[in-house]
Coordinates of C-alpha atoms in Angstrom, one line a residue:
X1 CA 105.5 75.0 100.8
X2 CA 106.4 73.5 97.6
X3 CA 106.9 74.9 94.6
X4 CA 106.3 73.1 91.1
X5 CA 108.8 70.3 90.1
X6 CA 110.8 70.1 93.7
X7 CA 111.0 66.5 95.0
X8 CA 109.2 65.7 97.8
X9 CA 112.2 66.2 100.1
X10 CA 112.9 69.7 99.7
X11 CA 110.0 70.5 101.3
X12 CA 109.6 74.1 103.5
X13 CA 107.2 74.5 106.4
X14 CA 108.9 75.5 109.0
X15 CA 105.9 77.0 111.0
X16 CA 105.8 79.7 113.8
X17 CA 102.6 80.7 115.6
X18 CA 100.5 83.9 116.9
X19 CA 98.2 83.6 119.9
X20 CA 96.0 85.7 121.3
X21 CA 95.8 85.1 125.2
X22 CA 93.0 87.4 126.9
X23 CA 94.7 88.0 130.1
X24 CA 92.0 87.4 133.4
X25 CA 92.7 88.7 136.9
X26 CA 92.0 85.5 139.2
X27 CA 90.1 88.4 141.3
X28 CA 86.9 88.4 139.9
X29 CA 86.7 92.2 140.6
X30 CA 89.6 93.2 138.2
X31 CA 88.5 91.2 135.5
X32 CA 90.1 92.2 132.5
X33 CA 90.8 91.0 128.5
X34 CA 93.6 93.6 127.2
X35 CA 95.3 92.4 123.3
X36 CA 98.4 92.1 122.9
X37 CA 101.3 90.7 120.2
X38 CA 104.6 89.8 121.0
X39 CA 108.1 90.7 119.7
X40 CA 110.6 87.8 120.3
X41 CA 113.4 85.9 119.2
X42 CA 113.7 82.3 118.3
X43 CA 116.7 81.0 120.1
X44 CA 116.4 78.1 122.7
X45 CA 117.8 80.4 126.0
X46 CA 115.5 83.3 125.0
X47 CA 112.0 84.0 126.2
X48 CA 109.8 82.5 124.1
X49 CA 106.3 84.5 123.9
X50 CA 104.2 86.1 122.3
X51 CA 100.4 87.7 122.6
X52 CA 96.9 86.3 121.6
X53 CA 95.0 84.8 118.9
X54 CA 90.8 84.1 118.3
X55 CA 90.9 81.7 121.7
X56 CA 91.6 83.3 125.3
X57 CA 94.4 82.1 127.8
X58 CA 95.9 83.7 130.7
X59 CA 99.4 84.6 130.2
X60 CA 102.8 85.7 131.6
X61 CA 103.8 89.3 131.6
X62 CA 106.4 88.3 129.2
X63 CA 103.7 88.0 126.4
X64 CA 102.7 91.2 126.5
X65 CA 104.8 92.8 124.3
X66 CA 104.1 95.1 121.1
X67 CA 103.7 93.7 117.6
X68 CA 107.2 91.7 116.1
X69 CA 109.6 94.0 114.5
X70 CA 109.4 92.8 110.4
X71 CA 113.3 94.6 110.4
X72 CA 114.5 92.0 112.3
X73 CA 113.4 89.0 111.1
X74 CA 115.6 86.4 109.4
X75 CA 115.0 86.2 105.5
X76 CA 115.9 83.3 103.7
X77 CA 117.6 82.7 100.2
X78 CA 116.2 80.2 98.1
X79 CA 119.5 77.8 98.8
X80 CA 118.8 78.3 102.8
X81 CA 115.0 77.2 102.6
X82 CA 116.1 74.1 100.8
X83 CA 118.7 73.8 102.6
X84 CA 116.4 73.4 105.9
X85 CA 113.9 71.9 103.9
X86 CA 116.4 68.8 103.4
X87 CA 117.4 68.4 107.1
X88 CA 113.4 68.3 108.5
X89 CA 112.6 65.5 105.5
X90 CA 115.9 63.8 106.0
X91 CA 117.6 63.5 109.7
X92 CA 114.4 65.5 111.6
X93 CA 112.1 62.8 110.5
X94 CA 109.3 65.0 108.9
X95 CA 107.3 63.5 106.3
X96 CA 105.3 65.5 103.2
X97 CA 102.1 65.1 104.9
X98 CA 102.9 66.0 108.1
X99 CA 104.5 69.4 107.0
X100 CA 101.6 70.1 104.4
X101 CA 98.8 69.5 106.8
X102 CA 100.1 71.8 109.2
X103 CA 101.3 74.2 106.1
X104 CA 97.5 74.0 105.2
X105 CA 96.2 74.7 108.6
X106 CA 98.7 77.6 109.6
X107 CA 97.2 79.6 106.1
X108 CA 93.8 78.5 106.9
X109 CA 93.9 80.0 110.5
X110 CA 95.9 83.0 108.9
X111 CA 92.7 83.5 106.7
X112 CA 90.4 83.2 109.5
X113 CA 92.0 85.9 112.0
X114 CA 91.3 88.2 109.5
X115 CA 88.9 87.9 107.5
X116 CA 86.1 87.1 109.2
X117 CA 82.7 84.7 108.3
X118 CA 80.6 87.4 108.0
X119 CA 81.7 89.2 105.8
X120 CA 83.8 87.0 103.5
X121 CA 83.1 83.1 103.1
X122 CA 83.4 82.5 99.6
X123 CA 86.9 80.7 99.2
X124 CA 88.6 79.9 96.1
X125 CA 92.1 78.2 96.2
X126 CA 94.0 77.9 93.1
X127 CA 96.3 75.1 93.4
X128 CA 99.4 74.2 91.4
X129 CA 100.6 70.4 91.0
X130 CA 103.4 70.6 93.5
X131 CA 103.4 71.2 97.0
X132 CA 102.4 74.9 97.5
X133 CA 99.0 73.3 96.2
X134 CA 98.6 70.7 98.2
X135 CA 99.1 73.5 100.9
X136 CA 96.0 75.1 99.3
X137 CA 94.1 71.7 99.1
X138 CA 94.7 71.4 102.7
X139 CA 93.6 74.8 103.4
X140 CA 90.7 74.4 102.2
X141 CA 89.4 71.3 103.8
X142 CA 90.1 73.8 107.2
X143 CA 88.6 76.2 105.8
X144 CA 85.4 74.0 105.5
X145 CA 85.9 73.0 108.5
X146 CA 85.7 76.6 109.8
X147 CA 82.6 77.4 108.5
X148 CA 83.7 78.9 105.1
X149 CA 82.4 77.7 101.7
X150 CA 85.7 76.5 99.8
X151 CA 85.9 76.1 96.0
X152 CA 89.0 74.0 94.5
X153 CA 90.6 75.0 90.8
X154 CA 93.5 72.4 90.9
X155 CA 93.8 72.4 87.0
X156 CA 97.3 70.2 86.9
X157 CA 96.5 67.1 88.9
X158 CA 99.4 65.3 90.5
X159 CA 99.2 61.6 90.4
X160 CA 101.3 60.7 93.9
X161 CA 98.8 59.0 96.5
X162 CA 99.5 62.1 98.8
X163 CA 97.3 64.4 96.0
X164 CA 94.5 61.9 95.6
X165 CA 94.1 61.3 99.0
X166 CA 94.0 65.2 99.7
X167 CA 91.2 65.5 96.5
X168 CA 89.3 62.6 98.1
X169 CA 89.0 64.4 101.3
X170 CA 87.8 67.4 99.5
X171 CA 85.0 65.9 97.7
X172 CA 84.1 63.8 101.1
X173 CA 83.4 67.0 102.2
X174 CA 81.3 67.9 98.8
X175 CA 83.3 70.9 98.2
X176 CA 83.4 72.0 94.4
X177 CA 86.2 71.4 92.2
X178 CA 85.9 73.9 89.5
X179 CA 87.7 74.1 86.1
X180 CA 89.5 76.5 84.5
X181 CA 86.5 77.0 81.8
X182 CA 83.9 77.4 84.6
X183 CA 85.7 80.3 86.6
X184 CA 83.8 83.6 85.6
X185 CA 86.4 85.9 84.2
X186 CA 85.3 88.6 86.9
X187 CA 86.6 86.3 90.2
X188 CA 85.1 89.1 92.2
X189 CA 81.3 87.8 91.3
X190 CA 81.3 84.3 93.1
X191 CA 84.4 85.1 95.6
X192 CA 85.0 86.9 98.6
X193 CA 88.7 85.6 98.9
X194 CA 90.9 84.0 96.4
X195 CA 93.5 81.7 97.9
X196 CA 97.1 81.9 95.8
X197 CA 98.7 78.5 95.9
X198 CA 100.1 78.2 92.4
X199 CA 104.2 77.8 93.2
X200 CA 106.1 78.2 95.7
X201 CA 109.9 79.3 96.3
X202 CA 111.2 76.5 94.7
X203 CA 109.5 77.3 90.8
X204 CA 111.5 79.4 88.5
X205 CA 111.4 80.5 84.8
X206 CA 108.1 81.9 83.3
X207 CA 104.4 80.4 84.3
X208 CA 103.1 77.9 81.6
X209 CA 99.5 78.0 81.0
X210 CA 97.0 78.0 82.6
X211 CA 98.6 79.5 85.1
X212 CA 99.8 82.4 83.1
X213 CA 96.5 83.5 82.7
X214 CA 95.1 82.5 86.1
X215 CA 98.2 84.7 87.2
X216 CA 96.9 87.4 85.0
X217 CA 93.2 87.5 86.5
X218 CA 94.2 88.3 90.0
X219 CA 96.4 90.6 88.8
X220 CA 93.4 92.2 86.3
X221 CA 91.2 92.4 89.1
X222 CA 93.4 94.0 91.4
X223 CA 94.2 96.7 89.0
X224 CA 90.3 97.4 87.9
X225 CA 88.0 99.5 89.0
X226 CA 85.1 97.5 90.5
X227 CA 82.7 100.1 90.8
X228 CA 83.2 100.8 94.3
X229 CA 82.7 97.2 94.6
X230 CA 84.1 95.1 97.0
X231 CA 87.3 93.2 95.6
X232 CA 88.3 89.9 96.9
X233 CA 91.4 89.7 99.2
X234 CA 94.1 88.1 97.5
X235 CA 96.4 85.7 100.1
X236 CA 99.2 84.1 98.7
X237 CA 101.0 80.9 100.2
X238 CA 104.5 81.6 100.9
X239 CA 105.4 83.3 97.6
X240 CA 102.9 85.6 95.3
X241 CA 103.0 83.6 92.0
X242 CA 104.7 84.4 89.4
X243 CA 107.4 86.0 92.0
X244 CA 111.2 85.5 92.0
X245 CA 111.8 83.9 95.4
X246 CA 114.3 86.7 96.1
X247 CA 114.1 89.6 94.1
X248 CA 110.2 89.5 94.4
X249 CA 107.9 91.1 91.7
X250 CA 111.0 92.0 88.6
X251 CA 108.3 93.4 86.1
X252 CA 106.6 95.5 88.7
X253 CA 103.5 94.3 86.9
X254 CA 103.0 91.0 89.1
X255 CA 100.3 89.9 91.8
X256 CA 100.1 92.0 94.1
X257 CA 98.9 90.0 96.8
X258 CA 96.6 91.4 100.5
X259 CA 98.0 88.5 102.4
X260 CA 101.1 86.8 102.2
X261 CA 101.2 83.7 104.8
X262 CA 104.9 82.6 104.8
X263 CA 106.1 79.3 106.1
X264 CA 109.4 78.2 107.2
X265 CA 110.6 81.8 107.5
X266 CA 109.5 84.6 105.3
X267 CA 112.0 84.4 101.8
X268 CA 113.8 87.1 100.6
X269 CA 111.3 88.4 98.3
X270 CA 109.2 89.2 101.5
X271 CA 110.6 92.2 101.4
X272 CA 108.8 93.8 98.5
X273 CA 105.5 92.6 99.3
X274 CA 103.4 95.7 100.5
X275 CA 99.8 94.3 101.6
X276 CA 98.1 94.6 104.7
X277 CA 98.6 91.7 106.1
X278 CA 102.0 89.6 106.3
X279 CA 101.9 85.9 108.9
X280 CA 104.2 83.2 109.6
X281 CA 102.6 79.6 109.2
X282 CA 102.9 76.5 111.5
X283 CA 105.2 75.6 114.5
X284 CA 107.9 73.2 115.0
X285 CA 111.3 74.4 114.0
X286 CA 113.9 72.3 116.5
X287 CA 116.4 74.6 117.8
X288 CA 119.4 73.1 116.1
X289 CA 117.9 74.6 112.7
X290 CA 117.3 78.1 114.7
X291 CA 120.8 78.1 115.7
X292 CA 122.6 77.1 113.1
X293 CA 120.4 79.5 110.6
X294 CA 120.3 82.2 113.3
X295 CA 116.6 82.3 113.0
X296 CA 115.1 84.8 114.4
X297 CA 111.7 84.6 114.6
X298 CA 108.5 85.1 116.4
X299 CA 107.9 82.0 119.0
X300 CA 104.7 80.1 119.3
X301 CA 103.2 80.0 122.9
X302 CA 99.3 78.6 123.2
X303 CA 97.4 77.1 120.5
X304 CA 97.3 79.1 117.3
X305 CA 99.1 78.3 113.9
X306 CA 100.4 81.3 112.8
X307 CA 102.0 85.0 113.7
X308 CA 101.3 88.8 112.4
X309 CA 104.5 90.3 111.3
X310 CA 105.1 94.3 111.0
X311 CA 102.1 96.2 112.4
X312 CA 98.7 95.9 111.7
X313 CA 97.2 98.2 108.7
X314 CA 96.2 101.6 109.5
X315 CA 92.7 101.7 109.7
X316 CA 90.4 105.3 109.7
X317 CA 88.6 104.5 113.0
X318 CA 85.4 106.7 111.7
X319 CA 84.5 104.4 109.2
X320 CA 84.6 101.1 111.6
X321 CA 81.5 99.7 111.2
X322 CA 79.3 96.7 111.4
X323 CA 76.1 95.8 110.0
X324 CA 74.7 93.4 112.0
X325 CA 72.1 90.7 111.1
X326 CA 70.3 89.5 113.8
X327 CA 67.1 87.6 114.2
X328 CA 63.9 90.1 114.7
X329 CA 63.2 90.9 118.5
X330 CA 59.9 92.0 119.2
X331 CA 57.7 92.7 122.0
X332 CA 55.9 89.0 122.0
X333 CA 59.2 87.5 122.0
X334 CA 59.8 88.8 125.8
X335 CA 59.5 87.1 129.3
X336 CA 57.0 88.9 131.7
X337 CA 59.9 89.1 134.5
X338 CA 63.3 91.1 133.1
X339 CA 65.1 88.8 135.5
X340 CA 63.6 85.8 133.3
X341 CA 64.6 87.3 130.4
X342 CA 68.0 88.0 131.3
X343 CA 68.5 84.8 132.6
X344 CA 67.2 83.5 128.7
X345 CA 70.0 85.6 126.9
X346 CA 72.6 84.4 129.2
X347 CA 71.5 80.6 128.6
X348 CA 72.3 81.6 124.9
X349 CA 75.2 83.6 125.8
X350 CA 76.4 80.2 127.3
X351 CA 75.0 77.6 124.3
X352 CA 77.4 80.1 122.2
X353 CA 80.5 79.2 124.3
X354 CA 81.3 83.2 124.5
X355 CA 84.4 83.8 126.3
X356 CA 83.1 84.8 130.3
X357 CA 79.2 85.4 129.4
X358 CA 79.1 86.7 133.0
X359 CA 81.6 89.8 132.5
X360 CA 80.1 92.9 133.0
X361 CA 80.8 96.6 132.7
X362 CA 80.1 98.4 136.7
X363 CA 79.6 101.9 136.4
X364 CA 79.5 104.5 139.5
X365 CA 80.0 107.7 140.3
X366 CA 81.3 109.6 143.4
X367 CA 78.7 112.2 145.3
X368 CA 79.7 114.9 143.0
X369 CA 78.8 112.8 139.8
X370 CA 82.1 111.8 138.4
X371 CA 81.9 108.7 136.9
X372 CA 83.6 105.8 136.6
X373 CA 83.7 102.1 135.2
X374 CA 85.5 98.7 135.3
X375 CA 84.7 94.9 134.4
X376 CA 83.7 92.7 136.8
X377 CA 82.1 89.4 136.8
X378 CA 78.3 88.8 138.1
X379 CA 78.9 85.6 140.4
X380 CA 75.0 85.2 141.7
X381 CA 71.4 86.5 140.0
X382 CA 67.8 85.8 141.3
X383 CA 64.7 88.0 141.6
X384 CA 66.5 89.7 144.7
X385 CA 69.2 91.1 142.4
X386 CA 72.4 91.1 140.3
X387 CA 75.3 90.1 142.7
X388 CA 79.3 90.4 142.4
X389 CA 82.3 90.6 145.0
X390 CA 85.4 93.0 145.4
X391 CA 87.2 94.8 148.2
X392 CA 85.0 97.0 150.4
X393 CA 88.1 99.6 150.2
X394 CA 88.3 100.2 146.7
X395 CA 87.4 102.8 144.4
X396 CA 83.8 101.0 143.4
X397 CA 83.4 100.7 147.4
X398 CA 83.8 104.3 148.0
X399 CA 81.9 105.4 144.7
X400 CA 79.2 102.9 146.4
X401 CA 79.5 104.3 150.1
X402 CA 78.7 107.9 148.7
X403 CA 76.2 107.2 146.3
X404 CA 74.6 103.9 146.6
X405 CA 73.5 103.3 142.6
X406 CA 75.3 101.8 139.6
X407 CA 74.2 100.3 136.3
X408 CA 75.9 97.4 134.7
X409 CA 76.6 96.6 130.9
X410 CA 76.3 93.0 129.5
X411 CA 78.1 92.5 126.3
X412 CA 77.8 89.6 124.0
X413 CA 79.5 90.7 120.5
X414 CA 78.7 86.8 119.2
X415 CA 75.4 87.3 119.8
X416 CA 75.1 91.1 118.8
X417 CA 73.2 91.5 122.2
X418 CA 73.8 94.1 125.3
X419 CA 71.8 94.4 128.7
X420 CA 71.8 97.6 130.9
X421 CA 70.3 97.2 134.3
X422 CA 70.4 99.9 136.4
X423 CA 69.3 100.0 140.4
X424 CA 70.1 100.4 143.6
X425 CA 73.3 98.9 145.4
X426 CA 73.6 97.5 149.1
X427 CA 76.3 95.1 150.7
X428 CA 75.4 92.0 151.2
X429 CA 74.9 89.8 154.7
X430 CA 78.1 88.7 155.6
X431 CA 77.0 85.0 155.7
X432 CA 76.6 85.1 151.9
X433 CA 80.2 86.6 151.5
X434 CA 81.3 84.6 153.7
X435 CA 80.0 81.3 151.9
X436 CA 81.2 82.7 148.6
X437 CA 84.6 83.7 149.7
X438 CA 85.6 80.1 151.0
X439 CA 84.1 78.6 147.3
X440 CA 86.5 80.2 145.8
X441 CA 90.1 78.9 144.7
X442 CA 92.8 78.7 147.4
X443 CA 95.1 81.1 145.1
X444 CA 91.9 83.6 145.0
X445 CA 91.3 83.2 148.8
X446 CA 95.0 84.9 149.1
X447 CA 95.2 86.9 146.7
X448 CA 92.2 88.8 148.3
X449 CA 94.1 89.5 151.6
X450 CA 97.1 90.7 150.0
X451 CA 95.5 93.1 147.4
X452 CA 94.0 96.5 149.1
X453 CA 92.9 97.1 146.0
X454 CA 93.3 100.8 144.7
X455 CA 95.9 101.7 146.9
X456 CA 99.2 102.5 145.3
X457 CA 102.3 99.2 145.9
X458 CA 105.7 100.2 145.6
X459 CA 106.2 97.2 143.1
X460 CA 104.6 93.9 141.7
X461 CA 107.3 91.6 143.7
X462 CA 106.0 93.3 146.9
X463 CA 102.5 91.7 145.8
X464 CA 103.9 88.3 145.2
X465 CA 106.4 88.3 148.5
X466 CA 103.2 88.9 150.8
X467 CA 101.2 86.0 148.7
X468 CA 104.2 83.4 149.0
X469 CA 104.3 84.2 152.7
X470 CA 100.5 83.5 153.3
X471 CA 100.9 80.6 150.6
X472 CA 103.3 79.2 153.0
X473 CA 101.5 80.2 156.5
X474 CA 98.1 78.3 154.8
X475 CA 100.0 75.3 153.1
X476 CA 99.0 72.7 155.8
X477 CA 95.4 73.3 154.2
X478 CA 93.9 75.6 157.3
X479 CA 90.9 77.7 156.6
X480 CA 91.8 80.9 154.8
X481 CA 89.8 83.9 156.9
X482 CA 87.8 86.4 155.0
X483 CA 89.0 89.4 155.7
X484 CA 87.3 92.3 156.6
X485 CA 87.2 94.5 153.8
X486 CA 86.1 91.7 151.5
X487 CA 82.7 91.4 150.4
X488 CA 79.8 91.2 148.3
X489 CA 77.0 94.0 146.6
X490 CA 74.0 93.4 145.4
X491 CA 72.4 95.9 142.7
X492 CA 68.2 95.9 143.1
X493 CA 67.2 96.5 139.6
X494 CA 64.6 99.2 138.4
X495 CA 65.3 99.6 135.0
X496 CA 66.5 96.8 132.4
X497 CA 67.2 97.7 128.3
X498 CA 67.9 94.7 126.3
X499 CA 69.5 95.7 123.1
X500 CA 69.8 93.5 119.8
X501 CA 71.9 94.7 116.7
X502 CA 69.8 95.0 113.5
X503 CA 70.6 96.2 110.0
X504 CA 71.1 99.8 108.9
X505 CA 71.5 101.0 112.7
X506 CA 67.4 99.7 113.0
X507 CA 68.4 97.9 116.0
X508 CA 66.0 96.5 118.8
X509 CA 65.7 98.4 121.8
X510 CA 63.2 96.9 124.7
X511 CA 62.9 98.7 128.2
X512 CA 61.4 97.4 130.9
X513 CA 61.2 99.9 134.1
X514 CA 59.3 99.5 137.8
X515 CA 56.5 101.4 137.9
X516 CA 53.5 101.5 141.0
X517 CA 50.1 100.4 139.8
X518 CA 47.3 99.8 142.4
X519 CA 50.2 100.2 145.4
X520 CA 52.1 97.1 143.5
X521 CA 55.3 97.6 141.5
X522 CA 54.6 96.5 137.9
X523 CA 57.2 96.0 134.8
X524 CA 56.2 97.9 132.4
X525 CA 57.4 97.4 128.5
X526 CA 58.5 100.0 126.3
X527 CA 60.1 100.0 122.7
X528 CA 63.0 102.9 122.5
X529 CA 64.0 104.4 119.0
X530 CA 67.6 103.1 118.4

């Protein structure tokens, strides 16, 4: 926000938003979560939307567009962002705190979509005395908050209640304020991420110590070679220090930062910056500022605090990896009954809040072997089987007719955990679809008469003319029939592998499979090499 010497009325957080909306089918059958980002404008008659952040919502069409074009975005001069800066402190009504907290959170959730807990969670935020480091201060209270483990260098204390308050909530929270004398010279040591928030757009002329020489140590250990070590990401708040606010970087020996998080809109110096990852911050421009400035924008739909710009980095898919750390899982630790154990790692699934726990991967294949898979969502499990519902004239339902086996895939990425059970399928009684079918939401009840699912619709608006018409032929709350083609399956398990990540690709692997001992079917246990 601020930069160093600006009064507290020329502040700029004018904050737009990301969101990530994981788009669900409301038939259980077609269950889905595609990603998507959205390219919009900011005008008040335009559509405002845009695609998903870290929590899931159903959403429109219209959000699912492709990543925001940077080319078109509005850049502003350092005259404009005060300019706006004036009207939301003056006429609009904002106060300091009120842009700076959300200022703080929009950077803190900008850290958190991408760099994740488990691999970086040592936070330090470098704070100037104006108002780009109260953005940090508040930043790293989220941060906390988040799960990380935030450390404060704020070496140039501002006085104004506002400051205080903001250092009193930090050490509430016993996070550590550190001097300038107790940082190690090599950041990279104690930090996974280093949080810019010296000055912002408003400071000019050259940094005055000891911010020349903090400047100087991001800059030093962005420039050495670490030994193949891992170097700590580098996010600045609105402007990399030490940066003209529109001519960027002048000596071409500046910060060169991993993240920039701009607020308000992105200034003019934006431009130059080169690092993987560039966000807007926060959410509340009125549209009389977007107008007048011609802003233009991503919008902020759902929840989040704060929008990708450009495209994503590159990234060489062959060396995606993840090392995952996961408690031990050994034989001992296991349930008699599979079904009991299943029904233990979904409890945890649940305790973990996991986005649809009971999403599963349904795998079959046609009589001559070709396969084929989609999600769908378990809606029943006992010792009888694993149960789920769909239309008995779909692609699954013929796979099924022809060759009556499947296997199914539970994921859990929070938990590092997978479960394959594979088996025998069979419909089953109509009573039970029946029961299910009319448990189900009216919208759901319709929408499974008017889809024949797999069969090729001239258009979408065909789809939504049939379900206005039965919306309107069931309005005076009759009961919805099931129809025909509608039903349940029921997979009889014979073989169940419960997976659990470990380290160094060491994961566990337990099998359980029906075997005949003495006439009776037995599970048997067996470890498999990962």
């Amino acid at each position: 926000m601020f930069g160093w010497g600006r009064k507290a009325r020329a502040m700029t957080c004018l904050l737009i938003t990301k969101s990530f909306f994981a788009s669900s089918s409301t038939n259980p059958t077609n269950h889905s979560s595609p990603l998507f980002t959205g390219r919009l404008r900011l005008h008040s008659k335009s559509s405002l939307l845009s695609g998903f952040c870290s929590s899931s919502r159903r959403v429109d069409e219209r959000m699912m567009q492709t990543t925001y074009d940077s080319s078109a975005l509005t850049y502003l001069s350092q005259k404009e962002a005060a300019e706006i800066d004036d009207q939301l402190m003056g006429p609009l009504g904002f106060s300091v705190d009120q842009l700076m907290e959300l200022a703080g959170l929009s950077v803190a959730t900008s850290i958190a979509e991408v760099y994740k807990l488990s691999k970086y969670n040592r936070v330090l935020s470098i704070c100037g005395p104006g108002n780009n480091g109260g953005d940090g201060l508040v930043a790293a209270r989220h941060l906390y908050h988040f799960g990380y483990k935030p450390c404060v260098c704020y070496p140039k204390r501002t006085a104004k209640p506002l400051y205080s308050g903001l250092v009193t909530q930090l050490e509430s929270l016993s996070i550590p304020f550190l001097t300038v004398e107790e940082l190690p010279f090599d950041l990279s040591k104690d930090f996974d991420i280093l949080v810019d928030a010296m000055f912002g757009f408003s400071f000019h002329g050259t940094p005055r110590p000891p911010f020349d020489d903090l400047i100087h140590r991001l800059t030093c250990l962005q420039s050495n070679n670490l030994n193949n070590q891992r170097k700590p990401a580098v996010v600045s708040v609105d402007i990399p220090s030490g940066w003209h606010v529109e001519d960027g970087d002048n000596s071409g020996n500046g910060l060169k930062p991993d993240m920039l998080v701009s607020l308000t809109a992105p200034k003019l110096c934006a431009k130059n910056f080169h690092g993987s990852h560039h966000f807007l911050g926060g959410r509340f421009v009125p549209p009389a500022i977007a107008e007048k400035y011609k802003l233009n924008l991503p919008a902020y739909p759902g929840t989040s605090m704060c929008v990708r710009i450009g495209k994503p980095p590159q990234v060489d898919i062959s060396a995606m990896r993840e090392n995952y750390i996961s408690p031990e899982f050994l034989e001992e630790h296991l349930e008699a009954d599979p079904v009991n154990q299943f029904r233990k790692w979904f409890d945890d699934a649940l305790a973990a809040s996991l986005h649809e726990p009971n999403a599963m991967a349904l795998s079959t294949a046609d009589k001559d072997g070709r396969p084929s898979s989609r999600m769908v969502l378990l809606k029943g499990v006992d010792n009888e089987g694993f149960v789920w519902y769909t239309n008995y004239q779909s692609k699954k339902a013929h796979d099924l007719s022809e060759n009556p086996r499947a296997s199914l895939l539970f994921y859990w990425d929070g938990l590092n955990r997978q479960v394959r059970v594979d088996g025998s399928v069979s419909k089953v009684s109509e009573e039970e679809s029946e029961q299910y079918f009319h448990s189900r939401p009216h919208g759901s009840q319709i929408g499974a008469i008017v889809s024949m699912q797999s069969v090729v619709v001239p258009g979408r608006d065909v789809l939504h003319q049939e379900y206005r018409e039965l919306e309107s032929k069931f309005s005076d709350g009759s009961v919805i029939p099931k129809p025909k083609h509608w039903g349940g399956y029921r997979l009889k398990p014979e073989v169940f592998e419960f997976w659990q990540g470990q380290t160094s690709r060491l994961h566990d692997r337990l099998q359980y499979t029906l075997e005949k001992v003495n006439g009776n079917e037995v599970w048997k246990i067996k470890r498999l090499a990962p």
